[in-house]
Protein backbone atom coordinates (compact mmCIF):
# COMPACT_ATOMS: atom_id res chain seq x y z
CA UNK A 1 0.00 0.00 0.00
CA UNK A 2 1.41 3.39 -0.99
CA UNK A 3 0.60 6.80 0.44
CA UNK A 4 0.20 10.11 -1.31
CA UNK A 5 -0.75 13.49 0.11
CA UNK A 6 -3.55 15.32 -1.74
CA UNK A 7 -4.23 18.60 -1.91
CA UNK A 8 -26.35 18.96 20.67
CA UNK A 9 -23.22 17.49 22.30
CA UNK A 10 -22.98 13.84 23.18
CA UNK A 11 -22.41 13.34 26.91
CA UNK A 12 -21.63 9.72 27.83
CA UNK A 13 -23.63 8.37 30.72
CA UNK A 14 -21.99 6.47 33.51
CA UNK A 15 -22.15 2.76 32.73
CA UNK A 16 -20.99 -0.43 34.29
CA UNK A 17 -18.69 -2.56 32.07
CA UNK A 18 -21.47 -5.12 31.64
CA UNK A 19 -23.98 -2.48 30.52
CA UNK A 20 -21.54 -0.98 28.01
CA UNK A 21 -20.81 -4.42 26.56
CA UNK A 22 -24.54 -5.08 26.11
CA UNK A 23 -25.03 -1.80 24.19
CA UNK A 24 -21.98 -2.05 21.92
CA UNK A 25 -22.60 -3.64 18.49
CA UNK A 26 -21.22 -7.13 18.00
CA UNK A 27 -18.33 -7.51 15.52
CA UNK A 28 -19.54 -8.50 12.05
CA UNK A 29 -17.34 -10.66 9.85
CA UNK A 30 -16.38 -8.98 6.59
CA UNK A 31 -17.30 -5.49 7.87
CA UNK A 32 -15.17 -2.56 9.03
CA UNK A 33 -14.20 -3.12 12.66
CA UNK A 34 -13.89 -1.13 15.84
CA UNK A 35 -10.32 -0.88 17.10
CA UNK A 36 -11.40 -2.55 20.36
CA UNK A 37 -12.14 -5.73 18.39
CA UNK A 38 -8.73 -5.90 16.66
CA UNK A 39 -5.80 -7.77 18.24
CA UNK A 40 -3.22 -5.40 19.72
CA UNK A 41 -0.38 -7.03 17.78
CA UNK A 42 -2.04 -6.63 14.37
CA UNK A 43 -0.11 -4.22 12.14
CA UNK A 44 -2.28 -1.30 11.03
CA UNK A 45 -1.47 2.02 9.40
CA UNK A 46 -2.38 4.59 12.06
CA UNK A 47 -4.26 7.60 10.66
CA UNK A 48 -5.91 8.59 13.94
CA UNK A 49 -9.60 7.72 13.91
CA UNK A 50 -9.04 5.45 10.89
CA UNK A 51 -6.58 2.59 10.82
CA UNK A 52 -5.95 0.53 7.71
CA UNK A 53 -4.87 -2.98 6.96
CA UNK A 54 -2.52 -3.50 4.06
CA UNK A 55 -4.57 -3.67 0.84
CA UNK A 56 -2.89 -5.07 -2.32
CA UNK A 57 -3.05 -2.84 -5.42
CA UNK A 58 -4.43 0.11 -3.47
CA UNK A 59 -2.88 3.52 -2.90
CA UNK A 60 -3.90 5.73 0.03
CA UNK A 61 -4.17 9.47 -0.55
CA UNK A 62 -4.78 11.90 2.27
CA UNK A 63 -6.84 15.02 1.61
CA UNK A 64 -5.04 17.68 3.65
CA UNK A 65 -6.07 21.28 4.33
CA UNK A 66 -2.96 23.18 3.25
CA UNK A 67 -3.54 26.09 5.64
CA UNK A 68 -4.11 24.11 8.84
CA UNK A 69 -2.27 20.94 7.85
CA UNK A 70 -5.13 18.79 9.13
CA UNK A 71 -6.17 15.61 7.33
CA UNK A 72 -9.80 15.90 6.23
CA UNK A 73 -10.45 12.58 4.52
CA UNK A 74 -8.80 9.36 3.39
CA UNK A 75 -9.04 8.23 -0.23
CA UNK A 76 -8.23 4.60 -1.10
CA UNK A 77 -7.50 4.42 -4.83
CA UNK A 78 -7.30 1.50 -7.27
CA UNK A 79 -6.97 1.21 -11.06
CA UNK A 80 -10.75 1.21 -11.60
CA UNK A 81 -12.05 3.54 -8.91
CA UNK A 82 -11.71 4.85 -5.39
CA UNK A 83 -13.46 5.12 -2.04
CA UNK A 84 -13.34 8.11 0.28
CA UNK A 85 -13.75 7.17 3.95
CA UNK A 86 -14.56 9.41 6.91
CA UNK A 87 -15.66 8.64 10.46
CA UNK A 88 -18.04 10.71 12.59
CA UNK A 89 -19.10 10.76 16.23
CA UNK A 90 -22.44 9.04 16.83
CA UNK A 91 -24.69 8.24 19.81
CA UNK A 92 -24.25 4.86 21.43
CA UNK A 93 -27.88 3.99 20.73
CA UNK A 94 -29.69 4.77 17.49
CA UNK A 95 -29.00 4.67 13.78
CA UNK A 96 -27.19 7.81 12.65
CA UNK A 97 -26.98 6.52 9.07
CA UNK A 98 -30.79 6.47 8.86
CA UNK A 99 -30.74 10.15 9.85
CA UNK A 100 -27.90 11.21 7.54
CA UNK A 101 -28.98 9.34 4.42
CA UNK A 102 -32.10 11.48 3.66
CA UNK A 103 -30.01 14.62 4.17
CA UNK A 104 -27.45 13.46 1.59
CA UNK A 105 -30.25 12.59 -0.84
CA UNK A 106 -31.80 16.04 -0.39
CA UNK A 107 -28.43 17.74 -0.99
CA UNK A 108 -28.01 15.78 -4.22
CA UNK A 109 -31.46 16.76 -5.44
CA UNK A 110 -30.88 20.44 -4.60
CA UNK A 111 -27.74 20.27 -6.74
CA UNK A 112 -29.85 19.08 -9.68
CA UNK A 113 -29.02 15.40 -9.32
CA UNK A 114 -30.82 12.21 -8.46
CA UNK A 115 -30.57 9.86 -5.49
CA UNK A 116 -31.99 6.38 -4.93
CA UNK A 117 -31.60 3.73 -2.25
CA UNK A 118 -30.69 0.07 -2.63
CA UNK A 119 -29.69 -2.75 -0.32
CA UNK A 120 -26.08 -3.87 -0.34
CA UNK A 121 -23.60 -5.86 1.70
CA UNK A 122 -23.51 -3.20 4.45
CA UNK A 123 -27.23 -2.41 4.47
CA UNK A 124 -29.04 0.47 2.78
CA UNK A 125 -26.84 2.37 0.32
CA UNK A 126 -27.41 5.64 -1.52
CA UNK A 127 -26.81 5.85 -5.27
CA UNK A 128 -26.29 9.44 -6.40
CA UNK A 129 -25.84 11.11 -9.77
CA UNK A 130 -24.85 14.78 -9.82
CA UNK A 131 -24.21 17.19 -12.68
CA UNK A 132 -20.49 17.79 -13.18
CA UNK A 133 -18.07 19.50 -15.53
CA UNK A 134 -15.12 17.71 -17.09
CA UNK A 135 -11.62 19.28 -17.13
CA UNK A 136 -12.36 20.11 -20.78
CA UNK A 137 -15.41 22.12 -19.74
CA UNK A 138 -18.01 19.64 -20.98
CA UNK A 139 -21.16 18.77 -19.04
CA UNK A 140 -21.21 15.30 -17.49
CA UNK A 141 -22.76 13.25 -14.70
CA UNK A 142 -20.77 12.14 -11.65
CA UNK A 143 -22.07 8.90 -10.08
CA UNK A 144 -21.30 7.96 -6.47
CA UNK A 145 -22.35 5.15 -4.13
CA UNK A 146 -22.50 6.14 -0.46
CA UNK A 147 -22.41 3.54 2.31
CA UNK A 148 -22.94 4.23 6.00
CA UNK A 149 -21.94 1.83 8.78
CA UNK A 150 -23.00 2.36 12.37
CA UNK A 151 -20.46 1.30 14.99
CA UNK A 152 -19.89 1.78 18.72
CA UNK A 153 -20.42 5.58 19.02
CA UNK A 154 -19.22 6.13 15.46
CA UNK A 155 -20.51 6.28 11.90
CA UNK A 156 -18.22 5.32 9.03
CA UNK A 157 -19.22 6.94 5.74
CA UNK A 158 -17.74 5.61 2.51
CA UNK A 159 -18.22 7.29 -0.88
CA UNK A 160 -17.35 5.07 -3.85
CA UNK A 161 -16.22 6.61 -7.14
CA UNK A 162 -15.67 5.08 -10.57
CA UNK A 163 -16.53 1.44 -11.30
CA UNK A 164 -17.60 0.54 -7.73
CA UNK A 165 -20.18 3.35 -7.91
CA UNK A 166 -22.00 2.00 -10.96
CA UNK A 167 -21.51 -1.76 -11.30
CA UNK A 168 -23.66 -4.39 -9.62
CA UNK A 169 -20.78 -6.60 -8.46
CA UNK A 170 -18.95 -4.49 -5.88
CA UNK A 171 -17.58 -7.33 -3.77
CA UNK A 172 -13.92 -6.50 -4.42
CA UNK A 173 -14.34 -2.89 -3.33
CA UNK A 174 -16.56 -3.89 -0.44
CA UNK A 175 -13.63 -6.04 0.72
CA UNK A 176 -11.46 -2.91 0.53
CA UNK A 177 -13.87 -1.08 2.82
CA UNK A 178 -13.88 -4.05 5.20
CA UNK A 179 -10.13 -3.51 5.74
CA UNK A 180 -10.85 -0.20 7.52
CA UNK A 181 -10.72 -0.05 11.33
CA UNK A 182 -12.34 2.82 13.27
CA UNK A 183 -10.75 4.16 16.47
CA UNK A 184 -13.43 6.22 18.23
CA UNK A 185 -11.50 7.33 21.32
CA UNK A 186 -13.11 8.09 24.68
CA UNK A 187 -13.66 11.85 24.51
CA UNK A 188 -17.19 13.27 24.29
CA UNK A 189 -17.92 14.88 20.91
CA UNK A 190 -21.01 16.41 19.30
CA UNK A 191 -22.98 13.90 17.24
CA UNK A 192 -22.03 14.20 13.58
CA UNK A 193 -18.63 15.81 14.17
CA UNK A 194 -15.80 14.33 12.11
CA UNK A 195 -13.40 12.19 14.14
CA UNK A 196 -9.81 13.50 13.95
CA UNK A 197 -7.33 12.18 11.40
CA UNK A 198 -3.57 12.65 11.17
CA UNK A 199 -0.69 11.74 8.90
CA UNK A 200 0.85 8.31 9.51
CA UNK A 201 4.00 8.30 11.67
CA UNK A 202 6.29 7.58 8.71
CA UNK A 203 4.89 10.56 6.78
CA UNK A 204 5.31 12.88 9.79
CA UNK A 205 8.94 11.84 10.14
CA UNK A 206 9.55 12.64 6.47
CA UNK A 207 8.30 16.25 6.76
CSV table of C-alpha atoms in Angstrom, one decimal:
chain,number,residue,atom,x,y,z
A,1,UNK,CA,0.0,0.0,0.0
A,2,UNK,CA,1.4,3.4,-1.0
A,3,UNK,CA,0.6,6.8,0.4
A,4,UNK,CA,0.2,10.1,-1.3
A,5,UNK,CA,-0.7,13.5,0.1
A,6,UNK,CA,-3.6,15.3,-1.7
A,7,UNK,CA,-4.2,18.6,-1.9
A,8,UNK,CA,-26.4,19.0,20.7
A,9,UNK,CA,-23.2,17.5,22.3
A,10,UNK,CA,-23.0,13.8,23.2
A,11,UNK,CA,-22.4,13.3,26.9
A,12,UNK,CA,-21.6,9.7,27.8
A,13,UNK,CA,-23.6,8.4,30.7
A,14,UNK,CA,-22.0,6.5,33.5
A,15,UNK,CA,-22.2,2.8,32.7
A,16,UNK,CA,-21.0,-0.4,34.3
A,17,UNK,CA,-18.7,-2.6,32.1
A,18,UNK,CA,-21.5,-5.1,31.6
A,19,UNK,CA,-24.0,-2.5,30.5
A,20,UNK,CA,-21.5,-1.0,28.0
A,21,UNK,CA,-20.8,-4.4,26.6
A,22,UNK,CA,-24.5,-5.1,26.1
A,23,UNK,CA,-25.0,-1.8,24.2
A,24,UNK,CA,-22.0,-2.1,21.9
A,25,UNK,CA,-22.6,-3.6,18.5
A,26,UNK,CA,-21.2,-7.1,18.0
A,27,UNK,CA,-18.3,-7.5,15.5
A,28,UNK,CA,-19.5,-8.5,12.1
A,29,UNK,CA,-17.3,-10.7,9.9
A,30,UNK,CA,-16.4,-9.0,6.6
A,31,UNK,CA,-17.3,-5.5,7.9
A,32,UNK,CA,-15.2,-2.6,9.0
A,33,UNK,CA,-14.2,-3.1,12.7
A,34,UNK,CA,-13.9,-1.1,15.8
A,35,UNK,CA,-10.3,-0.9,17.1
A,36,UNK,CA,-11.4,-2.5,20.4
A,37,UNK,CA,-12.1,-5.7,18.4
A,38,UNK,CA,-8.7,-5.9,16.7
A,39,UNK,CA,-5.8,-7.8,18.2
A,40,UNK,CA,-3.2,-5.4,19.7
A,41,UNK,CA,-0.4,-7.0,17.8
A,42,UNK,CA,-2.0,-6.6,14.4
A,43,UNK,CA,-0.1,-4.2,12.1
A,44,UNK,CA,-2.3,-1.3,11.0
A,45,UNK,CA,-1.5,2.0,9.4
A,46,UNK,CA,-2.4,4.6,12.1
A,47,UNK,CA,-4.3,7.6,10.7
A,48,UNK,CA,-5.9,8.6,13.9
A,49,UNK,CA,-9.6,7.7,13.9
A,50,UNK,CA,-9.0,5.5,10.9
A,51,UNK,CA,-6.6,2.6,10.8
A,52,UNK,CA,-6.0,0.5,7.7
A,53,UNK,CA,-4.9,-3.0,7.0
A,54,UNK,CA,-2.5,-3.5,4.1
A,55,UNK,CA,-4.6,-3.7,0.8
A,56,UNK,CA,-2.9,-5.1,-2.3
A,57,UNK,CA,-3.1,-2.8,-5.4
A,58,UNK,CA,-4.4,0.1,-3.5
A,59,UNK,CA,-2.9,3.5,-2.9
A,60,UNK,CA,-3.9,5.7,0.0
A,61,UNK,CA,-4.2,9.5,-0.6
A,62,UNK,CA,-4.8,11.9,2.3
A,63,UNK,CA,-6.8,15.0,1.6
A,64,UNK,CA,-5.0,17.7,3.6
A,65,UNK,CA,-6.1,21.3,4.3
A,66,UNK,CA,-3.0,23.2,3.2
A,67,UNK,CA,-3.5,26.1,5.6
A,68,UNK,CA,-4.1,24.1,8.8
A,69,UNK,CA,-2.3,20.9,7.8
A,70,UNK,CA,-5.1,18.8,9.1
A,71,UNK,CA,-6.2,15.6,7.3
A,72,UNK,CA,-9.8,15.9,6.2
A,73,UNK,CA,-10.4,12.6,4.5
A,74,UNK,CA,-8.8,9.4,3.4
A,75,UNK,CA,-9.0,8.2,-0.2
A,76,UNK,CA,-8.2,4.6,-1.1
A,77,UNK,CA,-7.5,4.4,-4.8
A,78,UNK,CA,-7.3,1.5,-7.3
A,79,UNK,CA,-7.0,1.2,-11.1
A,80,UNK,CA,-10.8,1.2,-11.6
A,81,UNK,CA,-12.0,3.5,-8.9
A,82,UNK,CA,-11.7,4.9,-5.4
A,83,UNK,CA,-13.5,5.1,-2.0
A,84,UNK,CA,-13.3,8.1,0.3
A,85,UNK,CA,-13.8,7.2,4.0
A,86,UNK,CA,-14.6,9.4,6.9
A,87,UNK,CA,-15.7,8.6,10.5
A,88,UNK,CA,-18.0,10.7,12.6
A,89,UNK,CA,-19.1,10.8,16.2
A,90,UNK,CA,-22.4,9.0,16.8
A,91,UNK,CA,-24.7,8.2,19.8
A,92,UNK,CA,-24.3,4.9,21.4
A,93,UNK,CA,-27.9,4.0,20.7
A,94,UNK,CA,-29.7,4.8,17.5
A,95,UNK,CA,-29.0,4.7,13.8
A,96,UNK,CA,-27.2,7.8,12.6
A,97,UNK,CA,-27.0,6.5,9.1
A,98,UNK,CA,-30.8,6.5,8.9
A,99,UNK,CA,-30.7,10.2,9.9
A,100,UNK,CA,-27.9,11.2,7.5
A,101,UNK,CA,-29.0,9.3,4.4
A,102,UNK,CA,-32.1,11.5,3.7
A,103,UNK,CA,-30.0,14.6,4.2
A,104,UNK,CA,-27.4,13.5,1.6
A,105,UNK,CA,-30.2,12.6,-0.8
A,106,UNK,CA,-31.8,16.0,-0.4
A,107,UNK,CA,-28.4,17.7,-1.0
A,108,UNK,CA,-28.0,15.8,-4.2
A,109,UNK,CA,-31.5,16.8,-5.4
A,110,UNK,CA,-30.9,20.4,-4.6
A,111,UNK,CA,-27.7,20.3,-6.7
A,112,UNK,CA,-29.8,19.1,-9.7
A,113,UNK,CA,-29.0,15.4,-9.3
A,114,UNK,CA,-30.8,12.2,-8.5
A,115,UNK,CA,-30.6,9.9,-5.5
A,116,UNK,CA,-32.0,6.4,-4.9
A,117,UNK,CA,-31.6,3.7,-2.3
A,118,UNK,CA,-30.7,0.1,-2.6
A,119,UNK,CA,-29.7,-2.8,-0.3
A,120,UNK,CA,-26.1,-3.9,-0.3
A,121,UNK,CA,-23.6,-5.9,1.7
A,122,UNK,CA,-23.5,-3.2,4.4
A,123,UNK,CA,-27.2,-2.4,4.5
A,124,UNK,CA,-29.0,0.5,2.8
A,125,UNK,CA,-26.8,2.4,0.3
A,126,UNK,CA,-27.4,5.6,-1.5
A,127,UNK,CA,-26.8,5.8,-5.3
A,128,UNK,CA,-26.3,9.4,-6.4
A,129,UNK,CA,-25.8,11.1,-9.8
A,130,UNK,CA,-24.8,14.8,-9.8
A,131,UNK,CA,-24.2,17.2,-12.7
A,132,UNK,CA,-20.5,17.8,-13.2
A,133,UNK,CA,-18.1,19.5,-15.5
A,134,UNK,CA,-15.1,17.7,-17.1
A,135,UNK,CA,-11.6,19.3,-17.1
A,136,UNK,CA,-12.4,20.1,-20.8
A,137,UNK,CA,-15.4,22.1,-19.7
A,138,UNK,CA,-18.0,19.6,-21.0
A,139,UNK,CA,-21.2,18.8,-19.0
A,140,UNK,CA,-21.2,15.3,-17.5
A,141,UNK,CA,-22.8,13.2,-14.7
A,142,UNK,CA,-20.8,12.1,-11.6
A,143,UNK,CA,-22.1,8.9,-10.1
A,144,UNK,CA,-21.3,8.0,-6.5
A,145,UNK,CA,-22.3,5.2,-4.1
A,146,UNK,CA,-22.5,6.1,-0.5
A,147,UNK,CA,-22.4,3.5,2.3
A,148,UNK,CA,-22.9,4.2,6.0
A,149,UNK,CA,-21.9,1.8,8.8
A,150,UNK,CA,-23.0,2.4,12.4
A,151,UNK,CA,-20.5,1.3,15.0
A,152,UNK,CA,-19.9,1.8,18.7
A,153,UNK,CA,-20.4,5.6,19.0
A,154,UNK,CA,-19.2,6.1,15.5
A,155,UNK,CA,-20.5,6.3,11.9
A,156,UNK,CA,-18.2,5.3,9.0
A,157,UNK,CA,-19.2,6.9,5.7
A,158,UNK,CA,-17.7,5.6,2.5
A,159,UNK,CA,-18.2,7.3,-0.9
A,160,UNK,CA,-17.4,5.1,-3.8
A,161,UNK,CA,-16.2,6.6,-7.1
A,162,UNK,CA,-15.7,5.1,-10.6
A,163,UNK,CA,-16.5,1.4,-11.3
A,164,UNK,CA,-17.6,0.5,-7.7
A,165,UNK,CA,-20.2,3.4,-7.9
A,166,UNK,CA,-22.0,2.0,-11.0
A,167,UNK,CA,-21.5,-1.8,-11.3
A,168,UNK,CA,-23.7,-4.4,-9.6
A,169,UNK,CA,-20.8,-6.6,-8.5
A,170,UNK,CA,-19.0,-4.5,-5.9
A,171,UNK,CA,-17.6,-7.3,-3.8
A,172,UNK,CA,-13.9,-6.5,-4.4
A,173,UNK,CA,-14.3,-2.9,-3.3
A,174,UNK,CA,-16.6,-3.9,-0.4
A,175,UNK,CA,-13.6,-6.0,0.7
A,176,UNK,CA,-11.5,-2.9,0.5
A,177,UNK,CA,-13.9,-1.1,2.8
A,178,UNK,CA,-13.9,-4.0,5.2
A,179,UNK,CA,-10.1,-3.5,5.7
A,180,UNK,CA,-10.9,-0.2,7.5
A,181,UNK,CA,-10.7,-0.1,11.3
A,182,UNK,CA,-12.3,2.8,13.3
A,183,UNK,CA,-10.8,4.2,16.5
A,184,UNK,CA,-13.4,6.2,18.2
A,185,UNK,CA,-11.5,7.3,21.3
A,186,UNK,CA,-13.1,8.1,24.7
A,187,UNK,CA,-13.7,11.8,24.5
A,188,UNK,CA,-17.2,13.3,24.3
A,189,UNK,CA,-17.9,14.9,20.9
A,190,UNK,CA,-21.0,16.4,19.3
A,191,UNK,CA,-23.0,13.9,17.2
A,192,UNK,CA,-22.0,14.2,13.6
A,193,UNK,CA,-18.6,15.8,14.2
A,194,UNK,CA,-15.8,14.3,12.1
A,195,UNK,CA,-13.4,12.2,14.1
A,196,UNK,CA,-9.8,13.5,13.9
A,197,UNK,CA,-7.3,12.2,11.4
A,198,UNK,CA,-3.6,12.6,11.2
A,199,UNK,CA,-0.7,11.7,8.9
A,200,UNK,CA,0.8,8.3,9.5
A,201,UNK,CA,4.0,8.3,11.7
A,202,UNK,CA,6.3,7.6,8.7
A,203,UNK,CA,4.9,10.6,6.8
A,204,UNK,CA,5.3,12.9,9.8
A,205,UNK,CA,8.9,11.8,10.1
A,206,UNK,CA,9.6,12.6,6.5
A,207,UNK,CA,8.3,16.3,6.8
